[in-house]
Amino acid sequence: MTEQEVYQEVGQLLWSLMPQEAKIIFYTGTIYPEHNSWLTTFILRNSDEVNSFGFEESLQVVELKILDLMGNLQKITNGEKWTHFTISLDENAKFKIDFAYIPEEDSWTSLHMKGISDLTKEEVLETAIPLELWEERVKLKTKK
């Protein structure tokens, strides 16, 4: 499968999940050798509130297909292998995808498209990330 074919299939699958009353849908994920994660959210027309789906099995089947396709895309991508991605699809079928490389040791469950070491001290204090871990990651990053 080519990159373009992956993008097309991911777009079609995401479109199949999009609620009729949504203005945009997002699919965010991480892909690491030992674990993967994903989240599908959407924003309704006339609202700025981010909504998420329940735990419906039929949705998870499609979400897992998207994650599998993104894993295949990661394998065929040239250069440094990205680990985080965000896909958006709006009601006009505008498809956008962003990638980030976050080393696994610099990742945190509630952070997306950012590493622990990318945060300021103030931002860390607003999270559950231990300050000592943040300090360690910042030191490691500045040594590189």
PDB file of C-alpha atoms in Angstrom:
ATOM      1  CA  MET A   1       0.000   0.000   0.000  1.00  0.00           C
ATOM      2  CA  THR A   2       1.338   3.468  -0.872  1.00  0.00           C
ATOM      3  CA  GLU A   3       1.269   6.459   1.472  1.00  0.00           C
ATOM      4  CA  GLN A   4      -1.487   8.042  -0.626  1.00  0.00           C
ATOM      5  CA  GLU A   5      -3.601   4.880  -0.441  1.00  0.00           C
ATOM      6  CA  VAL A   6      -3.185   4.806   3.348  1.00  0.00           C
ATOM      7  CA  TYR A   7      -4.259   8.448   3.628  1.00  0.00           C
ATOM      8  CA  GLN A   8      -7.290   7.797   1.419  1.00  0.00           C
ATOM      9  CA  GLU A   9      -8.419   4.751   3.396  1.00  0.00           C
ATOM     10  CA  VAL A  10      -7.847   6.484   6.742  1.00  0.00           C
ATOM     11  CA  GLY A  11      -9.925   9.431   5.512  1.00  0.00           C
ATOM     12  CA  GLN A  12     -12.769   7.153   4.427  1.00  0.00           C
ATOM     13  CA  LEU A  13     -12.736   5.273   7.741  1.00  0.00           C
ATOM     14  CA  LEU A  14     -12.683   8.480   9.758  1.00  0.00           C
ATOM     15  CA  TRP A  15     -15.538   9.857   7.638  1.00  0.00           C
ATOM     16  CA  SER A  16     -17.551   6.728   8.478  1.00  0.00           C
ATOM     17  CA  LEU A  17     -17.196   7.549  12.194  1.00  0.00           C
ATOM     18  CA  MET A  18     -18.075  11.234  11.914  1.00  0.00           C
ATOM     19  CA  PRO A  19     -21.424  12.105  13.498  1.00  0.00           C
ATOM     20  CA  GLN A  20     -23.787  13.925  11.103  1.00  0.00           C
ATOM     21  CA  GLU A  21     -23.947  16.943  13.401  1.00  0.00           C
ATOM     22  CA  ALA A  22     -20.137  17.248  13.750  1.00  0.00           C
ATOM     23  CA  LYS A  23     -18.112  19.989  12.102  1.00  0.00           C
ATOM     24  CA  ILE A  24     -14.760  18.216  12.640  1.00  0.00           C
ATOM     25  CA  ILE A  25     -13.464  14.887  13.873  1.00  0.00           C
ATOM     26  CA  PHE A  26      -9.998  14.164  15.291  1.00  0.00           C
ATOM     27  CA  TYR A  27      -8.105  10.913  15.621  1.00  0.00           C
ATOM     28  CA  THR A  28      -4.944  11.137  17.714  1.00  0.00           C
ATOM     29  CA  GLY A  29      -2.543   8.328  18.381  1.00  0.00           C
ATOM     30  CA  THR A  30       0.859   7.102  19.437  1.00  0.00           C
ATOM     31  CA  ILE A  31       2.764   4.171  18.006  1.00  0.00           C
ATOM     32  CA  TYR A  32       5.700   2.661  19.889  1.00  0.00           C
ATOM     33  CA  PRO A  33       7.268  -0.814  19.601  1.00  0.00           C
ATOM     34  CA  GLU A  34       5.724  -1.978  22.896  1.00  0.00           C
ATOM     35  CA  HIS A  35       2.435  -0.060  22.991  1.00  0.00           C
ATOM     36  CA  ASN A  36      -0.016   2.026  20.977  1.00  0.00           C
ATOM     37  CA  SER A  37      -2.839   4.351  21.945  1.00  0.00           C
ATOM     38  CA  TRP A  38      -5.585   6.306  20.204  1.00  0.00           C
ATOM     39  CA  LEU A  39      -8.469   8.644  20.885  1.00  0.00           C
ATOM     40  CA  THR A  40     -11.263   9.800  18.599  1.00  0.00           C
ATOM     41  CA  THR A  41     -12.987  13.094  19.401  1.00  0.00           C
ATOM     42  CA  PHE A  42     -15.245  15.501  17.559  1.00  0.00           C
ATOM     43  CA  ILE A  43     -16.695  19.004  17.762  1.00  0.00           C
ATOM     44  CA  LEU A  44     -20.328  19.649  16.936  1.00  0.00           C
ATOM     45  CA  ARG A  45     -21.538  22.520  14.767  1.00  0.00           C
ATOM     46  CA  ASN A  46     -22.363  25.644  16.833  1.00  0.00           C
ATOM     47  CA  SER A  47     -20.074  24.430  19.633  1.00  0.00           C
ATOM     48  CA  ASP A  48     -16.442  24.487  20.677  1.00  0.00           C
ATOM     49  CA  GLU A  49     -16.879  21.605  23.106  1.00  0.00           C
ATOM     50  CA  VAL A  50     -14.780  18.510  22.423  1.00  0.00           C
ATOM     51  CA  ASN A  51     -16.843  15.309  22.571  1.00  0.00           C
ATOM     52  CA  SER A  52     -15.759  11.699  22.595  1.00  0.00           C
ATOM     53  CA  PHE A  53     -17.456   8.460  21.697  1.00  0.00           C
ATOM     54  CA  GLY A  54     -18.568   5.810  24.171  1.00  0.00           C
ATOM     55  CA  PHE A  55     -17.131   2.312  24.172  1.00  0.00           C
ATOM     56  CA  GLU A  56     -19.146   0.947  21.282  1.00  0.00           C
ATOM     57  CA  GLU A  57     -17.544  -2.164  19.835  1.00  0.00           C
ATOM     58  CA  SER A  58     -18.361  -1.247  16.226  1.00  0.00           C
ATOM     59  CA  LEU A  59     -16.485   2.062  16.561  1.00  0.00           C
ATOM     60  CA  GLN A  60     -13.470   0.332  18.075  1.00  0.00           C
ATOM     61  CA  VAL A  61     -13.229  -1.984  15.078  1.00  0.00           C
ATOM     62  CA  VAL A  62     -12.907   1.036  12.767  1.00  0.00           C
ATOM     63  CA  GLU A  63     -10.573   2.850  15.182  1.00  0.00           C
ATOM     64  CA  LEU A  64      -8.292  -0.194  15.325  1.00  0.00           C
ATOM     65  CA  LYS A  65      -8.284  -0.384  11.502  1.00  0.00           C
ATOM     66  CA  ILE A  66      -7.122   3.249  11.420  1.00  0.00           C
ATOM     67  CA  LEU A  67      -4.415   2.524  13.993  1.00  0.00           C
ATOM     68  CA  ASP A  68      -3.262  -0.480  11.960  1.00  0.00           C
ATOM     69  CA  LEU A  69      -3.098   1.637   8.801  1.00  0.00           C
ATOM     70  CA  MET A  70      -1.096   4.285  10.658  1.00  0.00           C
ATOM     71  CA  GLY A  71       1.288   1.568  11.853  1.00  0.00           C
ATOM     72  CA  ASN A  72       1.753   0.502   8.233  1.00  0.00           C
ATOM     73  CA  LEU A  73       2.315   4.122   7.227  1.00  0.00           C
ATOM     74  CA  GLN A  74       4.959   4.514   9.926  1.00  0.00           C
ATOM     75  CA  LYS A  75       6.823   1.500   8.519  1.00  0.00           C
ATOM     76  CA  ILE A  76       6.897   2.845   4.951  1.00  0.00           C
ATOM     77  CA  THR A  77       7.760   6.429   5.933  1.00  0.00           C
ATOM     78  CA  ASN A  78      11.272   7.484   4.991  1.00  0.00           C
ATOM     79  CA  GLY A  79      13.520   9.208   7.536  1.00  0.00           C
ATOM     80  CA  GLU A  80      13.029   9.446  11.275  1.00  0.00           C
ATOM     81  CA  LYS A  81      10.018   7.428  12.364  1.00  0.00           C
ATOM     82  CA  TRP A  82       7.314   9.588  13.915  1.00  0.00           C
ATOM     83  CA  THR A  83       5.623   8.254  17.043  1.00  0.00           C
ATOM     84  CA  HIS A  84       2.686  10.660  17.545  1.00  0.00           C
ATOM     85  CA  PHE A  85       0.086  11.772  15.025  1.00  0.00           C
ATOM     86  CA  THR A  86      -3.080  13.835  14.835  1.00  0.00           C
ATOM     87  CA  ILE A  87      -5.571  13.486  12.002  1.00  0.00           C
ATOM     88  CA  SER A  88      -8.434  15.895  11.432  1.00  0.00           C
ATOM     89  CA  LEU A  89     -11.293  15.695   8.967  1.00  0.00           C
ATOM     90  CA  ASP A  90     -13.860  18.459   8.699  1.00  0.00           C
ATOM     91  CA  GLU A  91     -17.422  18.492   7.388  1.00  0.00           C
ATOM     92  CA  ASN A  92     -16.118  19.666   3.990  1.00  0.00           C
ATOM     93  CA  ALA A  93     -13.872  16.576   3.789  1.00  0.00           C
ATOM     94  CA  LYS A  94     -10.683  18.587   4.398  1.00  0.00           C
ATOM     95  CA  PHE A  95      -8.135  16.035   5.645  1.00  0.00           C
ATOM     96  CA  LYS A  96      -5.058  17.045   7.627  1.00  0.00           C
ATOM     97  CA  ILE A  97      -2.426  15.000   9.404  1.00  0.00           C
ATOM     98  CA  ASP A  98       0.432  16.112  11.655  1.00  0.00           C
ATOM     99  CA  PHE A  99       3.302  13.982  12.928  1.00  0.00           C
ATOM    100  CA  ALA A 100       5.774  14.329  15.799  1.00  0.00           C
ATOM    101  CA  TYR A 101       8.726  12.274  16.958  1.00  0.00           C
ATOM    102  CA  ILE A 102       8.621  11.912  20.730  1.00  0.00           C
ATOM    103  CA  PRO A 103      11.063   9.349  22.149  1.00  0.00           C
ATOM    104  CA  GLU A 104       9.213   6.803  24.268  1.00  0.00           C
ATOM    105  CA  GLU A 105      11.165   7.743  27.395  1.00  0.00           C
ATOM    106  CA  ASP A 106      10.040  11.375  26.936  1.00  0.00           C
ATOM    107  CA  SER A 107       6.356  10.534  26.453  1.00  0.00           C
ATOM    108  CA  TRP A 108       3.542  10.717  28.991  1.00  0.00           C
ATOM    109  CA  THR A 109       0.021   9.343  28.712  1.00  0.00           C
ATOM    110  CA  SER A 110      -1.795  12.682  28.802  1.00  0.00           C
ATOM    111  CA  LEU A 111       0.694  14.504  26.543  1.00  0.00           C
ATOM    112  CA  HIS A 112       0.204  14.403  22.825  1.00  0.00           C
ATOM    113  CA  MET A 113       2.554  15.758  20.170  1.00  0.00           C
ATOM    114  CA  LYS A 114       4.849  16.969  22.994  1.00  0.00           C
ATOM    115  CA  GLY A 115       7.467  15.356  25.145  1.00  0.00           C
ATOM    116  CA  ILE A 116       7.876  15.809  28.892  1.00  0.00           C
ATOM    117  CA  SER A 117      11.030  17.824  28.205  1.00  0.00           C
ATOM    118  CA  ASP A 118       9.086  20.234  25.964  1.00  0.00           C
ATOM    119  CA  LEU A 119       7.042  21.517  28.898  1.00  0.00           C
ATOM    120  CA  THR A 120       7.844  24.550  31.000  1.00  0.00           C
ATOM    121  CA  LYS A 121       8.074  24.164  34.760  1.00  0.00           C
ATOM    122  CA  GLU A 122       4.716  25.944  35.086  1.00  0.00           C
ATOM    123  CA  GLU A 123       3.095  23.508  32.671  1.00  0.00           C
ATOM    124  CA  VAL A 124       4.533  20.521  34.546  1.00  0.00           C
ATOM    125  CA  LEU A 125       3.094  21.795  37.822  1.00  0.00           C
ATOM    126  CA  GLU A 126      -0.368  21.693  36.192  1.00  0.00           C
ATOM    127  CA  THR A 127       0.031  17.984  35.342  1.00  0.00           C
ATOM    128  CA  ALA A 128       0.545  14.739  37.214  1.00  0.00           C
ATOM    129  CA  ILE A 129       4.111  14.477  35.890  1.00  0.00           C
ATOM    130  CA  PRO A 130       6.599  14.289  38.775  1.00  0.00           C
ATOM    131  CA  LEU A 131       8.844  17.368  38.835  1.00  0.00           C
ATOM    132  CA  GLU A 132      11.919  15.144  39.257  1.00  0.00           C
ATOM    133  CA  LEU A 133      11.072  13.259  36.068  1.00  0.00           C
ATOM    134  CA  TRP A 134      10.647  16.517  34.146  1.00  0.00           C
ATOM    135  CA  GLU A 135      13.996  17.824  35.445  1.00  0.00           C
ATOM    136  CA  GLU A 136      15.693  14.563  34.394  1.00  0.00           C
ATOM    137  CA  ARG A 137      14.170  14.682  30.900  1.00  0.00           C
ATOM    138  CA  VAL A 138      15.143  18.338  30.409  1.00  0.00           C
ATOM    139  CA  LYS A 139      18.753  17.549  31.414  1.00  0.00           C
ATOM    140  CA  LEU A 140      18.880  14.611  28.999  1.00  0.00           C
ATOM    141  CA  LYS A 141      17.465  16.729  26.172  1.00  0.00           C
ATOM    142  CA  THR A 142      19.948  19.566  26.685  1.00  0.00           C
ATOM    143  CA  LYS A 143      22.880  17.090  26.618  1.00  0.00           C
ATOM    144  CA  LYS A 144      21.998  16.011  23.059  1.00  0.00           C
TER     145      LYS A 144
END
